[in-house]
Coordinates of C-alpha atoms in Angstrom, one line a residue:
Chain A
M79 CA 108.9 -173.4 -3.4
S80 CA 112.3 -174.4 -4.5
E81 CA 115.1 -172.0 -5.1
V82 CA 115.4 -170.2 -8.5
R83 CA 118.9 -170.0 -9.9
K84 CA 120.2 -168.3 -13.1
F85 CA 123.3 -169.5 -15.1
K86 CA 124.9 -167.4 -17.8
L87 CA 127.0 -169.4 -20.3
T88 CA 128.9 -168.9 -23.5
C89 CA 128.2 -171.7 -25.9
I90 CA 131.3 -173.6 -27.1
I91 CA 129.7 -175.7 -29.7
C92 CA 130.6 -173.5 -32.7
P93 CA 132.6 -170.3 -33.2
L94 CA 129.4 -168.1 -33.0
G95 CA 129.7 -168.2 -29.1
C96 CA 126.0 -167.5 -28.2
N97 CA 125.3 -166.1 -24.8
I98 CA 122.9 -168.5 -23.2
E99 CA 120.9 -168.1 -20.0
V100 CA 119.6 -171.1 -18.1
I101 CA 117.0 -170.7 -15.3
M102 CA 116.6 -173.5 -12.8
E103 CA 114.1 -174.2 -10.1
G104 CA 115.7 -176.6 -7.6
D105 CA 117.2 -179.3 -9.8
R106 CA 114.8 -178.7 -12.7
I107 CA 115.6 -176.5 -15.8
V108 CA 112.6 -174.2 -16.5
R109 CA 114.0 -172.1 -19.3
V110 CA 116.9 -171.8 -21.7
T111 CA 117.2 -168.6 -23.7
G112 CA 119.8 -167.0 -26.0
C113 CA 120.9 -170.0 -28.1
T114 CA 120.3 -170.0 -31.8
C115 CA 120.3 -173.7 -32.5
P116 CA 119.2 -177.0 -30.8
R117 CA 122.8 -178.1 -30.3
G118 CA 123.3 -175.0 -28.2
E119 CA 120.3 -175.8 -26.0
E120 CA 121.6 -179.3 -25.5
Y121 CA 125.0 -177.9 -24.6
A122 CA 123.5 -175.5 -22.1
V123 CA 121.5 -178.2 -20.3
Q124 CA 124.5 -180.5 -20.2
E125 CA 126.8 -177.7 -19.0
V126 CA 124.5 -176.9 -16.1
M127 CA 123.6 -180.4 -15.1
A128 CA 126.9 -182.2 -15.7
P129 CA 129.6 -180.4 -17.8
K130 CA 131.7 -182.6 -20.1
R131 CA 134.8 -182.0 -22.3
V132 CA 136.9 -184.0 -24.7
V133 CA 140.4 -184.4 -23.1
M134 CA 143.5 -184.4 -25.3
S135 CA 147.2 -185.0 -24.4
V136 CA 150.2 -187.0 -25.3
V137 CA 151.5 -190.3 -23.8
K138 CA 155.0 -191.7 -23.9
V139 CA 156.0 -194.2 -26.6
K140 CA 158.9 -196.6 -26.7
G141 CA 160.6 -197.2 -30.1
G142 CA 158.5 -194.8 -32.1
M143 CA 159.5 -192.0 -34.6
F144 CA 158.8 -189.5 -31.8
P145 CA 158.9 -190.1 -28.0
T146 CA 155.2 -189.3 -27.7
V147 CA 151.9 -190.2 -29.3
S148 CA 149.0 -187.8 -29.2
V149 CA 145.7 -189.1 -27.7
K150 CA 142.2 -187.9 -26.9
T151 CA 139.0 -189.3 -25.3
D152 CA 136.7 -190.6 -28.0
K153 CA 133.8 -188.8 -26.4
P154 CA 133.3 -186.0 -23.9
V155 CA 134.0 -187.0 -20.2
P156 CA 132.8 -185.3 -17.0
K157 CA 134.8 -182.1 -16.5
E158 CA 135.7 -182.8 -12.9
L159 CA 137.5 -186.1 -13.9
I160 CA 140.0 -184.2 -16.2
P161 CA 142.8 -183.9 -13.6
E162 CA 142.5 -187.6 -12.7
I163 CA 142.5 -188.6 -16.4
M164 CA 145.6 -186.5 -17.0
K165 CA 147.3 -188.3 -14.1
E166 CA 146.5 -191.7 -15.6
L167 CA 147.9 -190.6 -19.0
A168 CA 151.1 -189.4 -17.4
S169 CA 151.8 -192.9 -16.1
V170 CA 151.2 -194.7 -19.3
E171 CA 153.9 -195.8 -21.8
V172 CA 153.0 -197.7 -25.0
E173 CA 155.2 -199.6 -27.4
A174 CA 155.5 -198.6 -31.1
P175 CA 154.0 -199.2 -33.6
V176 CA 150.8 -197.4 -32.7
H177 CA 148.3 -196.7 -35.4
I178 CA 145.9 -193.8 -35.5
G179 CA 142.6 -194.6 -33.8
Q180 CA 144.2 -197.4 -31.7
V181 CA 142.7 -197.7 -28.2
I182 CA 145.4 -196.9 -25.6
I183 CA 143.2 -197.1 -22.5
E184 CA 139.7 -198.7 -22.6
N185 CA 136.9 -197.2 -20.6
I186 CA 139.1 -194.7 -18.7
L187 CA 138.0 -194.3 -15.0
G188 CA 134.7 -196.0 -15.8
T189 CA 133.5 -193.1 -18.0
G190 CA 132.7 -195.3 -21.0
A191 CA 135.2 -193.2 -23.0
N192 CA 138.3 -194.8 -24.5
I193 CA 141.7 -193.0 -24.8
V194 CA 142.6 -193.3 -28.6
A195 CA 145.7 -192.4 -30.5
T196 CA 145.4 -189.4 -32.8
R197 CA 148.8 -189.8 -34.4
P198 CA 150.7 -192.9 -35.5
A199 CA 153.9 -193.7 -33.7
Chain B
M297 CA 166.2 -188.1 -58.4
Q298 CA 165.7 -186.2 -61.6
N299 CA 166.4 -182.5 -62.0
E300 CA 163.4 -181.2 -64.0
Y301 CA 159.9 -181.0 -62.7
D302 CA 156.6 -179.4 -63.8
V303 CA 156.0 -178.2 -60.2
V304 CA 158.2 -178.0 -57.1
V305 CA 156.2 -177.5 -53.9
I306 CA 158.2 -175.9 -51.1
G307 CA 156.8 -176.8 -47.7
G308 CA 155.3 -180.1 -46.4
G309 CA 152.5 -178.7 -44.2
P310 CA 148.8 -178.7 -45.1
A311 CA 149.1 -176.2 -47.9
G312 CA 152.1 -177.9 -49.5
L313 CA 150.7 -181.4 -49.2
A314 CA 147.3 -180.4 -50.6
A315 CA 149.1 -178.6 -53.5
A316 CA 151.3 -181.6 -54.3
I317 CA 148.3 -184.0 -54.2
K318 CA 146.2 -181.7 -56.5
S319 CA 149.2 -181.3 -58.9
K320 CA 149.7 -185.0 -59.2
E321 CA 145.9 -185.6 -59.7
L322 CA 146.1 -183.1 -62.6
G323 CA 148.9 -185.1 -64.1
L324 CA 151.8 -182.9 -63.3
N325 CA 155.3 -184.1 -62.5
V326 CA 155.7 -182.9 -58.9
L327 CA 158.4 -182.8 -56.2
L328 CA 157.8 -181.6 -52.6
I329 CA 160.5 -180.2 -50.4
E330 CA 160.3 -180.0 -46.6
N331 CA 162.9 -178.6 -44.3
R332 CA 161.9 -180.5 -41.1
E333 CA 162.8 -184.1 -40.7
F334 CA 159.1 -185.1 -41.1
L335 CA 156.1 -184.1 -43.2
G336 CA 152.9 -182.6 -41.8
G337 CA 153.9 -179.1 -40.8
I338 CA 152.4 -177.5 -37.7
P339 CA 149.2 -179.6 -37.4
I340 CA 151.3 -182.6 -36.5
Q341 CA 152.0 -180.9 -33.1
C342 CA 148.4 -179.8 -32.6
V343 CA 146.8 -182.3 -30.4
H344 CA 143.6 -180.3 -29.8
P345 CA 140.4 -180.6 -31.8
G346 CA 138.8 -178.0 -34.1
F347 CA 140.3 -179.0 -37.4
G348 CA 138.5 -180.2 -40.6
L349 CA 134.9 -179.0 -39.8
H350 CA 134.7 -177.5 -43.3
Y351 CA 136.9 -179.8 -45.3
F352 CA 136.0 -183.2 -43.9
R353 CA 132.8 -182.1 -42.1
E354 CA 134.2 -183.7 -38.9
D355 CA 135.8 -182.3 -35.8
L356 CA 139.3 -183.7 -35.8
T357 CA 142.5 -183.0 -33.9
G358 CA 145.3 -181.3 -35.9
T359 CA 147.2 -184.6 -35.9
E360 CA 144.2 -186.6 -37.2
F361 CA 143.5 -184.0 -39.9
I362 CA 147.0 -183.9 -41.3
H363 CA 147.4 -187.7 -41.2
R364 CA 144.4 -188.1 -43.5
I365 CA 146.0 -185.7 -46.0
L366 CA 149.5 -187.2 -45.4
K367 CA 148.2 -190.8 -46.0
K368 CA 146.7 -189.7 -49.4
F369 CA 150.0 -188.0 -50.3
L370 CA 152.1 -191.1 -49.4
D371 CA 149.6 -193.5 -51.1
M372 CA 149.9 -191.5 -54.4
G373 CA 153.7 -192.1 -54.3
I374 CA 154.5 -188.4 -54.7
E375 CA 158.2 -187.7 -54.7
Y376 CA 159.4 -185.7 -51.7
H377 CA 162.5 -184.7 -49.8
T378 CA 162.7 -184.0 -46.1
N379 CA 165.6 -182.3 -44.3
A380 CA 165.9 -180.2 -47.4
H381 CA 166.1 -176.4 -47.5
V382 CA 165.5 -174.2 -50.6
T383 CA 168.0 -171.4 -50.4
E384 CA 167.3 -169.6 -53.7
I385 CA 164.7 -169.5 -56.5
I386 CA 166.0 -167.9 -59.6
P387 CA 163.6 -166.9 -62.4
H388 CA 165.5 -168.3 -65.3
S389 CA 163.0 -167.5 -68.1
Y390 CA 159.3 -166.8 -68.2
R391 CA 158.6 -170.6 -68.1
H392 CA 161.4 -171.9 -65.9
K393 CA 162.8 -171.3 -62.4
I394 CA 166.0 -172.7 -61.0
L395 CA 166.0 -173.8 -57.4
K396 CA 169.0 -174.3 -55.2
V397 CA 168.3 -176.9 -52.5
V398 CA 170.6 -177.9 -49.6
T399 CA 169.9 -181.5 -48.6
D400 CA 171.5 -184.2 -46.5
K401 CA 172.7 -185.7 -49.8
G402 CA 174.4 -182.5 -51.0
I403 CA 173.4 -179.4 -52.8
L404 CA 170.8 -179.9 -55.6
K405 CA 170.1 -177.6 -58.5
L406 CA 166.5 -178.2 -59.8
M407 CA 164.6 -176.8 -62.8
A408 CA 160.8 -176.2 -62.4
K409 CA 158.2 -174.8 -64.7
A410 CA 156.1 -173.6 -61.7
V411 CA 156.9 -173.3 -58.0
I412 CA 154.3 -173.4 -55.2
Y413 CA 155.5 -171.7 -52.1
A414 CA 153.8 -173.1 -49.0
T415 CA 156.3 -172.4 -46.3
G416 CA 153.8 -171.2 -43.7
A417 CA 154.4 -168.4 -41.2
R418 CA 157.0 -167.5 -38.6
E419 CA 156.0 -166.5 -35.0
R420 CA 156.6 -162.9 -33.9
H421 CA 159.4 -162.7 -31.4
M422 CA 159.9 -160.7 -28.2
F423 CA 161.8 -157.8 -29.8
E424 CA 158.9 -157.2 -32.3
I425 CA 156.5 -156.7 -29.4
G426 CA 158.6 -154.4 -27.3
I427 CA 159.7 -156.8 -24.5
T428 CA 163.0 -155.6 -23.0
G429 CA 165.2 -157.1 -20.3
H430 CA 167.5 -160.0 -19.7
R431 CA 168.2 -162.6 -22.4
V432 CA 167.7 -165.6 -20.2
A433 CA 166.5 -169.2 -20.6
G434 CA 162.8 -169.8 -20.4
I435 CA 161.5 -167.6 -23.2
Y436 CA 159.7 -169.6 -25.9
T437 CA 157.4 -168.9 -28.8
A438 CA 154.1 -170.9 -28.6
G439 CA 155.2 -173.1 -31.4
E440 CA 158.5 -174.0 -29.8
A441 CA 156.7 -174.8 -26.5
Q442 CA 154.2 -176.9 -28.5
T443 CA 156.9 -178.8 -30.3
M444 CA 158.7 -179.6 -27.0
M445 CA 155.5 -180.8 -25.2
D446 CA 153.5 -182.5 -27.9
I447 CA 156.2 -184.0 -30.1
Y448 CA 159.2 -184.5 -27.7
G449 CA 157.2 -184.8 -24.5
I450 CA 159.3 -182.2 -22.6
M451 CA 157.7 -179.6 -20.3
P452 CA 159.2 -176.1 -21.0
G453 CA 158.5 -174.9 -17.4
K454 CA 156.3 -174.8 -14.4
E455 CA 155.2 -171.2 -13.8
I456 CA 154.0 -169.8 -17.0
V457 CA 153.1 -166.4 -18.3
I458 CA 151.5 -166.3 -21.8
V459 CA 151.8 -163.2 -24.0
G460 CA 148.8 -162.9 -26.4
S461 CA 145.2 -164.1 -26.2
G462 CA 144.7 -165.2 -29.7
D463 CA 143.6 -168.8 -30.1
V464 CA 147.2 -170.1 -30.1
G465 CA 147.8 -168.4 -26.7
L466 CA 144.5 -169.7 -25.2
I467 CA 145.0 -173.2 -26.4
M468 CA 148.6 -173.3 -25.0
A469 CA 147.2 -172.0 -21.7
R470 CA 145.0 -175.1 -21.5
R471 CA 147.7 -177.5 -22.7
F472 CA 150.1 -176.2 -20.0
T473 CA 147.4 -176.5 -17.3
L474 CA 146.4 -180.0 -18.3
E475 CA 150.1 -181.1 -18.2
G476 CA 150.4 -179.8 -14.6
A477 CA 152.0 -176.4 -15.1
H478 CA 150.6 -173.3 -13.4
V479 CA 149.6 -170.7 -15.9
K480 CA 149.8 -167.5 -13.9
A481 CA 148.2 -165.2 -16.5
V482 CA 147.5 -164.5 -20.2
I483 CA 148.5 -161.0 -21.1
E484 CA 146.7 -159.2 -23.9
L485 CA 147.6 -155.8 -25.3
M486 CA 144.2 -155.0 -26.8
P487 CA 141.1 -154.2 -24.7
Y488 CA 139.4 -157.4 -26.0
P489 CA 140.6 -161.0 -26.3
G490 CA 142.1 -162.0 -29.6
G491 CA 140.7 -165.5 -29.7
L492 CA 137.2 -167.0 -30.1
T493 CA 134.8 -166.7 -27.1
R494 CA 134.5 -170.5 -27.0
N495 CA 138.3 -170.7 -26.4
I496 CA 138.1 -168.1 -23.6
V497 CA 135.5 -170.4 -22.0
Q498 CA 137.0 -173.8 -22.5
C499 CA 140.7 -172.8 -22.2
L500 CA 140.8 -170.0 -19.5
E501 CA 137.5 -170.0 -17.6
D502 CA 137.4 -173.8 -17.2
F503 CA 140.7 -173.6 -15.3
G504 CA 140.4 -170.1 -13.6
I505 CA 143.3 -168.6 -15.5
P506 CA 143.4 -164.8 -15.3
L507 CA 143.3 -162.7 -18.5
Y508 CA 144.8 -159.2 -18.3
L509 CA 143.4 -157.1 -21.1
S510 CA 145.0 -153.8 -22.1
H511 CA 148.3 -155.0 -20.6
A512 CA 151.8 -155.6 -22.0
V513 CA 154.8 -157.5 -20.8
T514 CA 157.4 -154.8 -20.9
R515 CA 160.3 -156.5 -19.3
V516 CA 161.7 -160.0 -18.5
E517 CA 164.1 -160.3 -15.5
G518 CA 166.2 -163.2 -14.3
K519 CA 169.8 -164.4 -13.9
K520 CA 170.1 -167.6 -15.9
R521 CA 166.5 -168.4 -16.1
V522 CA 163.4 -166.2 -16.2
E523 CA 162.5 -165.2 -12.6
K524 CA 159.8 -162.6 -13.2
V525 CA 158.1 -160.4 -15.8
I526 CA 157.0 -156.8 -15.5
I527 CA 153.6 -156.1 -16.8
T528 CA 152.2 -152.6 -17.5
K529 CA 148.8 -151.2 -18.3
V530 CA 148.5 -149.6 -21.7
D531 CA 146.4 -146.6 -22.7
E532 CA 144.0 -146.4 -25.7
N533 CA 147.0 -145.8 -28.0
L534 CA 148.5 -149.0 -26.7
R535 CA 151.3 -147.1 -24.9
P536 CA 152.5 -148.3 -21.5
V537 CA 151.1 -146.1 -18.6
P538 CA 154.0 -145.2 -16.3
G539 CA 153.4 -146.1 -12.6
T540 CA 151.1 -149.1 -13.4
E541 CA 153.9 -151.7 -13.4
E542 CA 153.3 -155.0 -11.6
E543 CA 155.6 -157.9 -11.1
L544 CA 154.6 -161.5 -11.9
E545 CA 156.9 -164.3 -10.8
C546 CA 157.3 -167.0 -13.3
D547 CA 160.0 -169.3 -14.8
T548 CA 158.7 -169.3 -18.4
V549 CA 157.4 -166.8 -20.8
V550 CA 155.4 -168.1 -23.9
L551 CA 155.0 -165.7 -26.8
A552 CA 151.8 -166.1 -28.7
A553 CA 151.9 -162.7 -30.3
G554 CA 150.8 -163.5 -33.9
L555 CA 152.2 -164.9 -37.1
V556 CA 153.9 -163.4 -40.1
P557 CA 154.1 -165.1 -43.5
Y558 CA 157.5 -166.6 -44.0
L559 CA 158.8 -165.3 -47.3
K560 CA 162.5 -165.0 -47.1
V561 CA 163.3 -167.0 -50.3
I562 CA 160.6 -165.6 -52.6
E563 CA 161.3 -162.1 -51.4
K564 CA 164.8 -162.5 -52.9
A565 CA 163.2 -163.8 -56.1
G566 CA 161.5 -160.4 -56.3
V567 CA 157.9 -160.9 -55.4
I568 CA 155.9 -157.9 -54.4
I569 CA 154.6 -157.9 -50.8
D570 CA 151.3 -156.5 -49.6
P571 CA 151.9 -154.5 -46.4
A572 CA 148.4 -155.4 -45.0
T573 CA 148.7 -159.2 -45.3
K574 CA 152.6 -159.2 -45.2
G575 CA 152.2 -161.9 -47.8
P576 CA 152.7 -161.7 -51.6
V577 CA 150.4 -159.8 -53.9
V578 CA 148.6 -162.4 -55.9
N579 CA 146.0 -162.9 -58.6
S580 CA 143.1 -165.3 -58.5
Y581 CA 145.3 -168.2 -59.5
L582 CA 147.4 -167.4 -56.4
E583 CA 150.3 -166.5 -58.7
T584 CA 152.7 -163.9 -57.3
S585 CA 154.1 -160.9 -59.2
V586 CA 156.8 -163.3 -60.5
P587 CA 155.1 -165.4 -63.2
G588 CA 155.0 -169.1 -62.3
I589 CA 155.6 -168.7 -58.6
F590 CA 152.4 -169.5 -56.7
V591 CA 151.8 -169.2 -53.0
A592 CA 149.3 -170.8 -50.6
G593 CA 148.4 -171.2 -46.9
N594 CA 149.9 -169.0 -44.2
A595 CA 152.7 -167.9 -46.5
L596 CA 150.0 -166.2 -48.5
V597 CA 147.8 -164.8 -45.7
I598 CA 147.4 -165.8 -42.0
N599 CA 144.4 -168.1 -41.9
D600 CA 142.1 -169.0 -39.0
L601 CA 141.3 -172.5 -40.3
V602 CA 143.5 -175.2 -41.7
D603 CA 140.5 -176.0 -44.1
Y604 CA 141.2 -172.7 -45.9
V605 CA 144.9 -173.5 -46.0
V606 CA 144.2 -176.7 -47.8
E607 CA 141.8 -175.0 -50.2
Q608 CA 144.5 -172.5 -51.1
G609 CA 147.0 -175.3 -51.7
E610 CA 144.6 -176.9 -54.2
E611 CA 143.9 -173.5 -55.8
A612 CA 147.6 -172.8 -56.3
A613 CA 148.0 -176.3 -57.9
M614 CA 145.2 -175.6 -60.3
G615 CA 147.0 -172.3 -61.1
A616 CA 150.3 -174.1 -61.6
Y617 CA 148.6 -176.6 -63.9
E618 CA 147.2 -173.8 -66.1
F619 CA 150.6 -172.2 -66.2
V620 CA 152.5 -175.4 -67.1
R621 CA 149.9 -176.4 -69.7
N622 CA 149.6 -173.0 -71.4
G623 CA 153.0 -171.6 -70.7
G624 CA 151.3 -168.9 -68.7
L625 CA 147.9 -168.0 -67.3
P626 CA 144.9 -167.7 -69.5
A627 CA 143.5 -164.5 -67.9
L628 CA 142.7 -161.7 -70.2
R629 CA 142.0 -158.8 -68.0
W630 CA 142.7 -158.3 -64.3
R631 CA 140.4 -156.4 -62.0
K632 CA 141.8 -155.0 -58.8
L633 CA 140.1 -156.0 -55.6
V634 CA 139.9 -152.8 -53.6
K635 CA 139.5 -152.5 -49.8
G636 CA 136.5 -150.4 -48.8
R637 CA 135.0 -149.5 -45.5
N638 CA 136.1 -151.6 -42.5
V639 CA 138.2 -154.0 -44.6
R640 CA 141.7 -154.4 -43.3
L641 CA 143.0 -157.0 -45.7
L642 CA 141.9 -158.8 -48.8
V643 CA 143.2 -161.7 -50.9
P644 CA 143.6 -162.2 -53.8
H645 CA 144.6 -158.8 -55.1
Y646 CA 143.6 -159.2 -58.8
V647 CA 140.8 -161.3 -60.2
S648 CA 139.7 -162.2 -63.7
D649 CA 136.5 -163.6 -65.1
T650 CA 138.1 -166.8 -66.3
K651 CA 137.0 -168.7 -63.2
D652 CA 135.1 -168.4 -59.9
V653 CA 137.3 -167.0 -57.1
M654 CA 137.3 -167.5 -53.4
I655 CA 138.2 -164.3 -51.5
Y656 CA 139.5 -164.1 -48.0
A657 CA 139.3 -160.9 -45.9
R658 CA 139.5 -159.5 -42.4
V659 CA 137.8 -156.4 -40.9
K660 CA 139.5 -153.6 -39.0
K661 CA 137.1 -153.5 -36.1
P662 CA 134.2 -155.6 -34.7
E663 CA 130.7 -154.8 -35.9
E664 CA 127.2 -156.4 -35.5
N665 CA 124.5 -156.7 -38.1
V666 CA 126.4 -155.8 -41.3
K667 CA 126.3 -156.3 -45.0
V668 CA 129.4 -157.2 -47.0
R669 CA 128.9 -155.3 -50.3
F670 CA 130.6 -155.4 -53.7
P671 CA 129.0 -152.3 -55.3
E672 CA 130.5 -152.7 -58.8
I673 CA 128.9 -156.1 -59.3
G674 CA 125.8 -155.6 -57.2
K675 CA 126.5 -158.4 -54.7
E676 CA 125.5 -158.2 -51.0
I677 CA 125.8 -160.7 -48.1
R678 CA 124.3 -160.1 -44.7
L679 CA 126.3 -161.2 -41.6
P680 CA 125.2 -161.2 -38.0
F681 CA 128.7 -160.0 -36.9
V682 CA 132.2 -159.5 -38.1
K683 CA 135.4 -159.4 -36.0
P684 CA 139.1 -159.0 -36.8
S685 CA 139.9 -162.5 -35.5
E686 CA 137.5 -164.2 -37.9
M687 CA 138.3 -164.4 -41.6
I688 CA 135.5 -163.6 -44.0
R689 CA 135.5 -166.1 -47.0
I690 CA 133.2 -165.4 -49.9
K691 CA 133.0 -166.9 -53.4
L692 CA 132.8 -164.5 -56.4
R693 CA 131.2 -166.0 -59.5
K694 CA 133.0 -165.4 -62.8
T695 CA 129.8 -164.1 -64.3
D696 CA 129.7 -161.4 -61.5
I697 CA 133.4 -160.6 -62.0
A698 CA 132.7 -160.1 -65.7
K699 CA 130.3 -157.3 -64.8
A700 CA 133.0 -155.1 -63.3
G701 CA 135.3 -152.7 -65.1
D702 CA 138.8 -152.2 -63.7
K703 CA 138.1 -152.8 -60.0
I704 CA 135.8 -154.5 -57.5
T705 CA 135.4 -152.9 -54.1
M706 CA 134.6 -154.9 -51.0
E707 CA 133.1 -152.9 -48.1
V708 CA 131.5 -153.8 -44.8
V709 CA 128.6 -151.5 -44.0
P710 CA 125.9 -151.4 -41.3
N711 CA 122.7 -153.3 -42.3
E712 CA 119.9 -150.7 -42.2

């Protein structure tokens, strides 16, 4: 018999903020309750198995209109990698012009996600 | 630069840009005036996502959202002036207003048939929320801190206390933490958090940031720079409880204590202000009590979503178009929108049956399983929950409005 664990989560997919309960036996999910849509269920499973987030920040720019350009990961990345990604971003400096959507760092830390510009510079 | 326009739009943020684009599309001769050195308004410094889900049906960052709108504005070749400040709007006649504008090229005097006022909001400051103590460096509003970090790349401090748990405060807590600062606490006056639950989770709980509910920052202490704040518990009447003071050491205090529509210039022009929204009283064309002066975005009412702000900008432009084309608005009879049970604020204030109207409202207190009811026109909408932090947005059809006499009441009642 493997150990039964309960996880209580608040869904962050939409502003409704459903309270979701996930029940696991060992490393297997046996039940997800409380969500009101399939996206919520997907989020809950993801959150328990391997939580992910979109990371956003700014990086330094040389010769632009502002000294920074805003960036984000183009898809969610593992939550535990956020501090390391932020360190990477702090050490980057790009040259203007930068266009919106431009890839600043490809495949950051092997996550498969790119860092892309969200503002021109 | 000419001196006469159909419409002058004041403010180059989402409401103003949307208003100018719509005005131009409707064939009006339009000028936009912005007081910062760049267009885009506040979203240009919002690097976080959550923008555009309604308007573009995509989850964009503030920067991405505003650049889509800005690109359209620039591609249309709409005339604009940055670094320019409107100091006065003088109603010259029913159909004309004179604007005095201070610019880097001197003082301009412009004539406009209609004005769309889209100046956004200002942030509440420490003296409005009862914080006493030393006037030292290290006290910022959330917007100032955001401008420093996300436009100019400067960190405002290292040990941060945030006042206010609305979405702005929560998002700033995450931004500071991601950039390597230590957010010691978020302090909230009310017994419940002000922001969305999803932001409590992804901005505070993700990083283990403590949230103090029913607490106030009552004092800031320091010599040249903030050294600590005194926080105090508050009772059910939100008054500090003596003897519950605690000290929190920090070098920076960030105030995220809410927004107030920024109306300095149109107040002088004589528009009537609603004490509930702190914005102007408007009709369904978003025209204020001064004919031909329209208002949109956070200058009208504090919105939750930029999508609504853009929608109001477009609405005000359509109002301005009617005004310019007809020399006044075509409405025949105004019905007053009246706040009923559990409705704290309601915009617009007067509607007519000349067109469908989008209404925006907030409740006084959270409730579950309710009906929003308009008894005079027999309209009812069921909602699973309502809360003060989430605006209610409902469309009233002109055919429904036509059914009402002098007023239409909106009330939120339990759903039996």
